[in-house]
mmCIF file of C-alpha atoms in Angstrom:
data_model
loop_
_atom_site.group_PDB
_atom_site.id
_atom_site.type_symbol
_atom_site.label_atom_id
_atom_site.label_comp_id
_atom_site.label_asym_id
_atom_site.label_seq_id
_atom_site.Cartn_x
_atom_site.Cartn_y
_atom_site.Cartn_z
ATOM 1 C CA MET A 3 -140.018 -47.551 -12.637
ATOM 2 C CA ILE A 4 -138.893 -51.161 -12.568
ATOM 3 C CA THR A 5 -138.410 -53.182 -9.399
ATOM 4 C CA VAL A 6 -135.786 -55.924 -9.199
ATOM 5 C CA ARG A 7 -136.979 -58.918 -7.192
ATOM 6 C CA LEU A 8 -134.944 -62.019 -6.441
ATOM 7 C CA ILE A 9 -137.481 -64.859 -6.379
ATOM 8 C CA GLU A 10 -134.932 -67.608 -5.779
ATOM 9 C CA SER A 11 -131.185 -68.014 -5.616
ATOM 10 C CA ASN A 12 -129.563 -71.423 -5.630
ATOM 11 C CA GLY A 13 -125.900 -72.287 -5.125
ATOM 12 C CA TYR A 14 -124.798 -68.963 -3.618
ATOM 13 C CA ASP A 15 -122.918 -69.024 -0.307
ATOM 14 C CA ALA A 16 -123.135 -65.965 1.985
ATOM 15 C CA PRO A 17 -120.275 -63.935 0.439
ATOM 16 C CA ARG A 18 -121.471 -64.630 -3.103
ATOM 17 C CA LEU A 19 -125.026 -63.755 -2.124
ATOM 18 C CA LEU A 20 -123.759 -60.394 -0.858
ATOM 19 C CA LYS A 21 -122.103 -59.789 -4.235
ATOM 20 C CA LEU A 22 -125.292 -60.866 -6.027
ATOM 21 C CA HIS A 23 -127.426 -58.413 -4.030
ATOM 22 C CA ALA A 24 -124.960 -55.616 -4.837
ATOM 23 C CA SER A 25 -125.362 -56.492 -8.536
ATOM 24 C CA LEU A 26 -129.154 -56.362 -8.225
ATOM 25 C CA ALA A 27 -128.949 -52.926 -6.580
ATOM 26 C CA ILE A 28 -126.874 -51.754 -9.545
ATOM 27 C CA ILE A 29 -129.511 -53.030 -11.974
ATOM 28 C CA SER A 30 -132.254 -51.176 -10.109
ATOM 29 C CA ASN A 31 -130.282 -47.929 -9.867
ATOM 30 C CA VAL A 32 -129.179 -47.959 -13.500
ATOM 31 C CA MET A 33 -132.415 -49.082 -15.147
ATOM 32 C CA ASN A 34 -134.392 -46.441 -13.243
ATOM 33 C CA SER A 35 -131.994 -43.661 -14.241
ATOM 34 C CA PRO A 36 -132.557 -41.016 -16.924
ATOM 35 C CA ALA A 37 -129.175 -41.996 -18.410
ATOM 36 C CA PHE A 38 -130.458 -45.535 -19.075
ATOM 37 C CA MET A 39 -133.595 -44.239 -20.770
ATOM 38 C CA ASP A 40 -131.494 -41.878 -22.909
ATOM 39 C CA ALA A 41 -129.114 -44.695 -23.884
ATOM 40 C CA ILE A 42 -131.981 -46.960 -24.981
ATOM 41 C CA PHE A 43 -133.682 -44.133 -26.898
ATOM 42 C CA ASP A 44 -130.401 -43.251 -28.661
ATOM 43 C CA ALA A 45 -129.358 -46.831 -29.503
ATOM 44 C CA ARG A 46 -129.224 -48.215 -33.033
ATOM 45 C CA PHE A 47 -130.454 -51.724 -32.358
ATOM 46 C CA HIS A 48 -129.738 -54.497 -34.818
ATOM 47 C CA PHE A 49 -132.624 -56.863 -35.454
ATOM 48 C CA ARG A 50 -131.867 -60.033 -37.429
ATOM 49 C CA ARG A 51 -133.135 -60.768 -40.919
ATOM 50 C CA SER A 52 -132.868 -63.887 -43.021
ATOM 51 C CA PHE A 53 -133.738 -64.042 -46.706
ATOM 52 C CA SER A 54 -135.374 -60.588 -46.432
ATOM 53 C CA ARG A 55 -137.665 -61.718 -43.598
ATOM 54 C CA TRP A 56 -137.417 -60.494 -40.030
ATOM 55 C CA ILE A 57 -136.293 -63.077 -37.493
ATOM 56 C CA ASP A 58 -136.555 -60.521 -34.703
ATOM 57 C CA LYS A 59 -139.366 -58.005 -34.857
ATOM 58 C CA PRO A 60 -137.837 -54.552 -35.443
ATOM 59 C CA TYR A 61 -139.180 -52.574 -32.490
ATOM 60 C CA SER A 62 -138.803 -48.831 -32.073
ATOM 61 C CA ASN A 63 -136.467 -47.691 -29.300
ATOM 62 C CA GLU A 64 -139.428 -46.398 -27.321
ATOM 63 C CA THR A 65 -141.087 -49.815 -27.555
ATOM 64 C CA VAL A 66 -137.880 -51.574 -26.476
ATOM 65 C CA TYR A 67 -137.660 -49.270 -23.446
ATOM 66 C CA ALA A 68 -141.332 -49.838 -22.581
ATOM 67 C CA MET A 69 -140.890 -53.621 -22.873
ATOM 68 C CA LEU A 70 -137.852 -53.519 -20.583
ATOM 69 C CA MET A 71 -139.575 -51.391 -17.965
ATOM 70 C CA ARG A 72 -142.888 -53.270 -18.163
ATOM 71 C CA ALA A 73 -140.992 -56.558 -17.678
ATOM 72 C CA THR A 74 -143.484 -58.728 -19.545
ATOM 73 C CA GLU A 75 -141.747 -62.089 -19.666
ATOM 74 C CA ALA A 76 -142.654 -64.927 -21.988
ATOM 75 C CA THR A 77 -142.376 -67.193 -18.931
ATOM 76 C CA GLY A 78 -145.377 -65.792 -17.094
ATOM 77 C CA ASN A 79 -144.640 -62.406 -15.494
ATOM 78 C CA THR A 80 -147.407 -60.314 -17.021
ATOM 79 C CA GLY A 81 -146.040 -56.793 -17.130
ATOM 80 C CA SER A 82 -145.807 -56.138 -13.422
ATOM 81 C CA TYR A 83 -142.933 -53.653 -13.808
ATOM 82 C CA THR A 84 -140.959 -56.169 -11.759
ATOM 83 C CA MET A 85 -137.877 -58.028 -12.944
ATOM 84 C CA GLU A 86 -138.498 -61.397 -11.288
ATOM 85 C CA LEU A 87 -135.239 -63.324 -11.086
ATOM 86 C CA HIS A 88 -134.614 -67.031 -10.582
ATOM 87 C CA LEU A 89 -130.827 -67.259 -10.355
ATOM 88 C CA ASN A 90 -128.663 -70.345 -10.118
ATOM 89 C CA LEU A 91 -124.919 -70.581 -9.555
ATOM 90 C CA ILE A 92 -123.488 -73.752 -11.068
ATOM 91 C CA ASP A 93 -120.125 -75.470 -11.436
ATOM 92 C CA GLY A 94 -118.105 -75.100 -14.607
ATOM 93 C CA SER A 95 -116.938 -72.197 -16.690
ATOM 94 C CA ASN A 96 -117.434 -73.156 -20.340
ATOM 95 C CA GLY A 97 -114.716 -70.808 -21.617
ATOM 96 C CA SER A 98 -115.798 -67.214 -22.124
ATOM 97 C CA VAL A 99 -119.500 -67.924 -21.525
ATOM 98 C CA LYS A 100 -120.703 -66.387 -18.247
ATOM 99 C CA GLY A 101 -123.874 -68.419 -18.088
ATOM 100 C CA TYR A 102 -127.115 -69.029 -19.911
ATOM 101 C CA GLY A 103 -130.874 -69.164 -19.746
ATOM 102 C CA ILE A 104 -133.208 -71.853 -21.002
ATOM 103 C CA PRO A 105 -135.986 -70.783 -23.401
ATOM 104 C CA ASN A 106 -139.469 -70.748 -21.840
ATOM 105 C CA SER A 107 -138.003 -71.055 -18.349
ATOM 106 C CA PRO A 108 -137.535 -68.281 -15.788
ATOM 107 C CA GLU A 109 -134.171 -69.745 -14.710
ATOM 108 C CA ILE A 110 -130.852 -67.967 -15.315
ATOM 109 C CA TYR A 111 -127.650 -69.931 -14.744
ATOM 110 C CA THR A 112 -124.208 -68.482 -14.010
ATOM 111 C CA TYR A 113 -120.964 -70.436 -13.864
ATOM 112 C CA LYS A 114 -119.218 -70.149 -10.466
ATOM 113 C CA ALA A 115 -115.795 -69.667 -12.034
ATOM 114 C CA ARG A 116 -117.083 -66.728 -14.093
ATOM 115 C CA PHE A 117 -119.111 -65.277 -11.207
ATOM 116 C CA ASP A 118 -116.007 -65.207 -9.022
ATOM 117 C CA GLU A 119 -114.081 -63.312 -11.732
ATOM 118 C CA MET A 120 -116.772 -60.700 -12.377
ATOM 119 C CA THR A 121 -117.254 -57.354 -10.692
ATOM 120 C CA THR A 122 -120.760 -56.480 -9.539
ATOM 121 C CA SER A 123 -121.309 -54.304 -12.613
ATOM 122 C CA GLU A 124 -120.197 -57.166 -14.891
ATOM 123 C CA MET A 125 -122.603 -59.479 -13.071
ATOM 124 C CA ALA A 126 -125.381 -56.908 -13.539
ATOM 125 C CA ASN A 127 -124.561 -56.931 -17.268
ATOM 126 C CA HIS A 128 -124.854 -60.725 -17.388
ATOM 127 C CA ILE A 129 -128.149 -60.836 -15.476
ATOM 128 C CA VAL A 130 -129.756 -58.136 -17.623
ATOM 129 C CA HIS A 131 -128.508 -59.771 -20.844
ATOM 130 C CA GLU A 132 -130.009 -63.136 -19.896
ATOM 131 C CA TRP A 133 -133.195 -61.526 -18.561
ATOM 132 C CA THR A 134 -133.842 -59.739 -21.881
ATOM 133 C CA HIS A 135 -134.039 -63.176 -23.486
ATOM 134 C CA LYS A 136 -136.950 -63.856 -21.094
ATOM 135 C CA LEU A 137 -138.664 -60.840 -22.686
ATOM 136 C CA GLY A 138 -138.284 -62.418 -26.127
ATOM 137 C CA PHE A 139 -135.208 -60.561 -27.394
ATOM 138 C CA THR A 140 -132.564 -62.603 -29.195
ATOM 139 C CA HIS A 141 -129.217 -62.193 -30.880
ATOM 140 C CA ALA A 142 -127.359 -64.072 -33.559
ATOM 141 C CA GLU A 143 -124.782 -66.665 -32.704
ATOM 142 C CA TYR A 144 -121.215 -66.472 -33.917
ATOM 143 C CA PRO A 145 -119.834 -65.782 -36.527
ATOM 144 C CA MET A 146 -122.032 -62.682 -36.798
ATOM 145 C CA PRO A 147 -119.947 -59.487 -36.922
ATOM 146 C CA LEU A 148 -119.313 -58.360 -33.354
ATOM 147 C CA GLY A 149 -120.620 -54.842 -33.994
ATOM 148 C CA LYS A 150 -124.048 -56.099 -35.035
ATOM 149 C CA ARG A 151 -124.147 -58.657 -32.243
ATOM 150 C CA ASN A 152 -123.317 -55.975 -29.663
ATOM 151 C CA MET A 153 -126.225 -53.881 -30.957
ATOM 152 C CA SER A 154 -128.783 -56.601 -30.271
ATOM 153 C CA VAL A 155 -131.099 -55.762 -27.374
ATOM 154 C CA PRO A 156 -129.566 -58.373 -24.990
ATOM 155 C CA TYR A 157 -125.953 -57.348 -25.575
ATOM 156 C CA PHE A 158 -126.557 -53.597 -25.769
ATOM 157 C CA THR A 159 -128.787 -53.480 -22.701
ATOM 158 C CA GLY A 160 -126.421 -55.574 -20.588
ATOM 159 C CA ASN A 161 -123.405 -53.570 -21.726
ATOM 160 C CA ILE A 162 -125.066 -50.200 -21.104
ATOM 161 C CA VAL A 163 -126.036 -51.287 -17.581
ATOM 162 C CA GLU A 164 -122.379 -52.098 -16.893
ATOM 163 C CA ILE A 165 -121.078 -48.872 -18.463
ATOM 164 C CA LEU A 166 -123.566 -46.664 -16.610
ATOM 165 C CA ALA A 167 -122.907 -48.511 -13.354
ATOM 166 C CA ASP A 168 -119.178 -47.906 -13.676
ATOM 167 C CA THR A 169 -119.797 -44.250 -14.593
ATOM 168 C CA TYR A 170 -122.539 -43.216 -12.160
ATOM 169 C CA PHE A 171 -122.259 -45.748 -9.347
ATOM 170 C CA PRO A 172 -118.513 -46.497 -9.081
ATOM 171 C CA LEU A 173 -118.667 -47.140 -5.340
ATOM 172 C CA GLN A 174 -120.994 -50.080 -5.975
ATOM 173 C CA LYS A 175 -118.412 -51.760 -8.221
ATOM 174 C CA LEU A 176 -117.165 -54.522 -5.981
ATOM 175 C CA ASN A 177 -114.676 -57.186 -6.904
ATOM 176 C CA ASN A 178 -114.394 -60.763 -5.787
ATOM 177 C CA TYR A 179 -115.593 -62.017 -2.443
ATOM 178 C CA LYS A 180 -113.167 -64.766 -1.526
#
């Protein structure tokens, strides 16, 4: 079982913080569900290669699931089964990009304009996607075919959290707080 723990949140006013906490509850509910485990075990992950050499290590689905649940981050969290989140809400929107993380840093940044547009399940998707980068998972940049990109661990895991949230926890899907 994984625990979701908000270590710090910067830039969130009270209504946005309420939406953020609802998103974190979704992450906890979904990632601790049998449906999430089944989805990870059944996935066909795409790991990148270049000139016949692996860029991403090709893990088994069971190993990917164990890494997600163990929550061993490259930034210092040593497998505590706790997703430790350092979340920042910042100005800007940068087009379709929801936010970003910085390598070797625990910080995850989300653009206010995108946050305000997202439902709680979409925000959960974004947080999980960025958090998987903290575990060492990567994905190719454009112009990689969308199908392969969506089967990377960050994209697939974030997307499956959103899909399962909308399917099994529809009452938690909240829209904008304005």
